[in-house]
Amino acid sequence: MAEIEKFVIDKKVSQRVYPQKIDVDFKNKIASVVADRFTDFDSLKAATLLRVKFYFDIDDRTPTNPWGVYVVKELEGAE
């Protein structure tokens, strides 16, 4: 694993994400996203499925956060 991490650290990495499905549960304050993720590093390319859940709170609105939505936790690989 250390060899892979070193390889990625030494290279320029970019990602593009294209959402397939977004579900927002306001009662439990969870947003679930399923997306296609395309990762490029050096001359290698990989396409994977991204599953992520965002746990959020709604609080005071500010000039920098006019909707007042704050992500408090992120869980990648969630079903």
N, CA and C of each residue as an Amber inpcrd file, in Angstrom:
protein
   237
   0.8190000  -1.1920000   0.0000000   0.0000000   0.0000000   0.0000000
   0.8620000   1.2550000   0.0000000   1.9630000   1.2550000   0.7200000
   2.8270000   2.4320000   0.7940000   3.3800000   2.7850000  -0.5730000
   3.6850000   1.7900000  -1.3950000   4.2060000   2.0710000  -2.7350000
   3.1610000   2.7800000  -3.5820000   1.9050000   2.3710000  -3.4790000
   0.8310000   3.0070000  -4.2410000   0.6420000   4.4400000  -3.7750000
   0.6290000   4.6720000  -2.4720000   0.4610000   6.0180000  -1.9440000
   1.5820000   6.9300000  -2.4120000   2.8160000   6.4460000  -2.3900000
   3.9470000   7.2530000  -2.8320000   3.8110000   7.5800000  -4.3090000
   3.3880000   6.6040000  -5.1250000   3.2020000   6.8390000  -6.5550000
   2.1890000   7.9540000  -6.7780000   1.0720000   7.9160000  -6.0710000
   0.0280000   8.9230000  -6.2450000   0.4870000  10.2760000  -5.7200000
   1.2010000  10.3160000  -4.6220000   1.6830000  11.5820000  -4.0620000
   2.6180000  12.2900000  -5.0330000   3.4290000  11.5430000  -5.7530000
   4.3960000  12.1290000  -6.6680000   3.7940000  12.5530000  -8.0040000
   2.5310000  12.2810000  -8.2470000   1.9120000  12.5640000  -9.5420000
   0.7750000  13.5730000  -9.3970000   0.4130000  14.1630000 -10.5240000
  -0.7370000  15.0650000 -10.5510000  -1.9990000  14.2150000 -10.6940000
  -2.9500000  14.4020000  -9.7930000  -4.1810000  13.6250000  -9.7830000
  -5.3590000  14.5570000 -10.0310000  -6.2720000  14.1120000 -10.8970000
  -7.5010000  14.8800000 -11.0990000  -8.6790000  13.9120000 -11.1230000
  -9.8320000  14.4290000 -10.7140000 -11.0420000  13.6190000 -10.6950000
 -12.1980000  14.4110000 -11.2840000 -13.0710000  13.6790000 -11.9670000
 -14.3420000  14.2420000 -12.4450000 -15.4400000  13.3370000 -11.9100000
 -16.5180000  13.9360000 -11.4440000 -17.6190000  13.1740000 -10.8790000
 -18.9030000  13.5910000 -11.5860000 -19.6610000  12.5700000 -12.0350000
 -20.9260000  12.8010000 -12.7110000 -22.0360000  12.0920000 -11.9210000
 -22.8610000  12.8450000 -11.2120000 -23.9010000  12.2330000 -10.3770000
 -24.9220000  11.4490000 -11.2100000 -25.3120000  10.2760000 -10.6990000
 -26.3740000   9.4680000 -11.2940000 -27.6620000   9.6320000 -10.4980000
 -27.5110000   9.6710000  -9.1720000 -28.6770000   9.7010000  -8.2990000
 -28.3460000  10.5050000  -7.0410000 -29.2450000  11.3990000  -6.6610000
 -29.0830000  12.1910000  -5.4360000 -30.3940000  12.1010000  -4.6620000
 -30.3010000  11.6190000  -3.4320000 -31.4660000  11.5410000  -2.5480000
 -31.1810000  12.3720000  -1.3000000 -32.1260000  13.2290000  -0.9450000
 -31.9850000  14.0490000   0.2600000 -33.1070000  13.7030000   1.2190000
 -32.7260000  13.2870000   2.4220000 -33.6700000  12.9560000   3.4860000
 -33.5900000  14.0780000   4.5300000 -34.5460000  15.0030000   4.4670000
 -34.5140000  16.1560000   5.3740000 -34.8640000  15.7680000   6.8080000
 -35.6340000  14.6960000   6.9780000 -36.0000000  14.2610000   8.3250000
 -34.7660000  13.8060000   9.1030000 -33.9290000  12.9630000   8.4660000
 -32.7100000  12.4570000   9.1150000 -31.4700000  13.2860000   8.7850000
 -31.6310000  14.2960000   7.9220000 -30.5560000  15.2070000   7.5140000
 -29.3690000  14.4500000   6.8950000 -29.7040000  13.6340000   5.8600000
 -28.6900000  12.8620000   5.1400000 -28.9270000  13.0500000   3.6390000
 -27.8540000  13.3440000   2.9120000 -27.9010000  13.3970000   1.4530000
 -27.0500000  12.2500000   0.9230000 -27.6520000  11.3800000   0.1030000
 -26.9490000  10.2400000  -0.4730000 -26.7070000  10.5020000  -1.9500000
 -25.4720000  10.2500000  -2.4040000 -25.0990000  10.4930000  -3.7950000
 -24.4640000   9.2340000  -4.3630000 -24.9140000   8.8550000  -5.5650000
 -24.2800000   7.7980000  -6.3370000 -23.8170000   8.4610000  -7.6280000
 -22.5390000   8.2710000  -7.9730000 -21.9830000   8.9670000  -9.1270000
 -20.9050000   8.1350000  -9.7990000 -20.6450000   8.4520000 -11.0630000
 -19.4950000   7.8930000 -11.7690000 -18.3030000   8.7880000 -11.4660000
 -17.1870000   8.1750000 -11.0570000 -15.9770000   8.9510000 -10.7470000
 -14.8830000   8.5340000 -11.7180000 -14.3070000   9.5190000 -12.3920000
 -13.2030000   9.2840000 -13.3140000 -11.9440000   9.9150000 -12.7370000
 -10.9410000   9.0980000 -12.4860000  -9.6950000   9.5510000 -11.8770000
  -8.5660000   9.4230000 -12.8970000  -7.7910000  10.4830000 -13.0460000
  -6.6070000  10.4810000 -13.9230000  -5.3890000  10.7860000 -13.0750000
  -4.3730000   9.9220000 -13.1430000  -3.0890000  10.2580000 -12.5410000
  -1.9940000   9.7090000 -13.4260000  -1.0840000  10.6340000 -13.7790000
  -0.0130000  10.3570000 -14.7340000  -0.6630000   9.8620000 -16.0180000
  -0.3070000   8.7020000 -16.5260000  -0.9000000   8.1960000 -17.7630000
  -1.9630000   7.1410000 -17.4870000  -2.3660000   6.9910000 -16.2300000
  -3.3600000   5.9920000 -15.8520000  -4.7260000   6.6310000 -15.6520000
  -5.7660000   5.9090000 -16.0760000  -7.1290000   6.3950000 -15.9020000
  -7.9550000   5.2770000 -15.2820000  -8.8790000   5.6590000 -14.4220000
  -9.7470000   4.6790000 -13.7800000 -11.1550000   5.2480000 -13.6610000
 -12.1330000   4.3800000 -13.8860000 -13.5320000   4.7520000 -13.7120000
 -14.1060000   3.8750000 -12.6110000 -14.7040000   4.4990000 -11.6050000
 -15.2790000   3.7540000 -10.4930000 -16.6330000   4.3490000 -10.1280000
 -17.3860000   3.5750000  -9.3810000 -18.6570000   4.0480000  -8.8660000
 -18.4130000   4.6820000  -7.4960000 -18.8950000   5.8780000  -7.3030000
 -18.7440000   6.5970000  -6.0350000 -20.0760000   6.5770000  -5.2990000
 -20.0370000   6.1180000  -4.0590000 -21.2070000   6.1700000  -3.1800000
 -20.7870000   6.9630000  -1.9470000 -21.5220000   8.0200000  -1.6650000
 -21.1630000   8.8580000  -0.5210000 -22.4360000   9.3760000   0.1540000
 -22.3660000   9.4810000   1.4850000 -23.4490000  10.0800000   2.2620000
 -22.9110000  11.3160000   2.9660000 -23.6900000  12.3690000   2.9230000
 -23.3600000  13.6020000   3.6220000 -24.3930000  13.8030000   4.7230000
 -23.9220000  13.9570000   5.9480000 -24.7860000  14.2700000   7.0770000
 -24.6960000  15.7800000   7.2690000 -25.8330000  16.4370000   7.3540000
 -25.8160000  17.9020000   7.3950000 -26.7010000  18.4440000   8.5050000
 -26.4610000  19.6950000   8.8230000 -27.2830000  20.4540000   9.7630000
 -27.7220000  21.7320000   9.0650000 -28.8360000  22.2600000   9.4790000
 -29.2870000  23.5530000   8.9710000 -29.2360000  24.5180000  10.1470000
 -28.4870000  25.6170000   9.9520000 -28.2450000  26.5650000  11.0400000
 -28.3700000  27.9730000  10.4810000 -27.7520000  28.9170000  11.1390000
 -27.8350000  30.3270000  10.7420000 -27.3120000  30.5410000   9.3250000
 -27.9890000  31.4180000   8.6170000 -27.5280000  31.8390000   7.2920000
 -26.5180000  32.9630000   7.4720000 -25.4780000  32.9240000   6.6550000
 -24.4470000  33.9600000   6.7050000 -24.1600000  34.4280000   5.2810000
 -23.4310000  35.5220000   5.1190000 -23.0720000  35.9580000   3.7620000
 -22.2470000  34.9020000   3.0060000 -21.4290000  34.1470000   3.7310000
 -20.6260000  33.1170000   3.0600000 -21.3810000  31.7970000   2.9130000
 -22.4620000  31.6100000   3.6600000 -23.2950000  30.4110000   3.5610000
 -24.7620000  30.8470000   3.5980000 -25.2680000  31.3880000   2.4700000
 -26.6140000  31.9700000   2.4680000 -27.7370000  30.9600000   2.6730000
 -27.5070000  29.6630000   2.4550000 -28.5490000  28.6600000   2.6770000
 -28.5050000  28.1050000   4.0920000 -27.3940000  28.2810000   4.7930000
 -27.2840000  27.8040000   6.1590000 -27.1570000  26.2930000   6.2870000
 -26.6640000  25.6190000   5.2410000 -26.4830000  24.1660000   5.2660000
 -25.0250000  23.8670000   5.5830000 -24.7990000  23.0490000   6.6120000
 -23.4480000  22.7150000   7.0530000 -23.2640000  21.2020000   7.0430000
 -22.2750000  20.7190000   6.2900000 -21.9610000  19.2780000   6.2840000
 -21.1640000  18.9750000   7.5470000 -21.6600000  18.0230000   8.3450000
 -21.0210000  17.6990000   9.6130000 -20.2600000  16.3720000   9.5400000
 -20.5830000  15.5420000   8.5290000 -19.8980000  14.2590000   8.4010000
 -20.0660000  13.7550000   6.9740000 -19.0320000  13.0810000   6.4740000
 -19.0680000  12.4840000   5.1530000 -18.6830000  11.0140000   5.2910000
 -19.4050000  10.1420000   4.6300000 -19.1200000   8.7150000   4.6970000
 -19.0860000   8.1590000   3.2880000 -17.8660000   7.8730000   2.7830000
 -17.6990000   7.3430000   1.4360000 -17.8390000   5.8310000   1.4650000
 -18.4180000   5.2840000   0.3990000 -18.6080000   3.8500000   0.2980000
 -19.8850000   3.3900000   0.9630000 -20.7240000   4.3220000   1.3660000
 -21.9700000   3.9820000   2.0490000 -22.9930000   3.4700000   1.0490000
 -23.8400000   2.5820000   1.4970000 -24.9220000   2.0450000   0.6420000
 -26.0760000   3.0200000   0.6260000
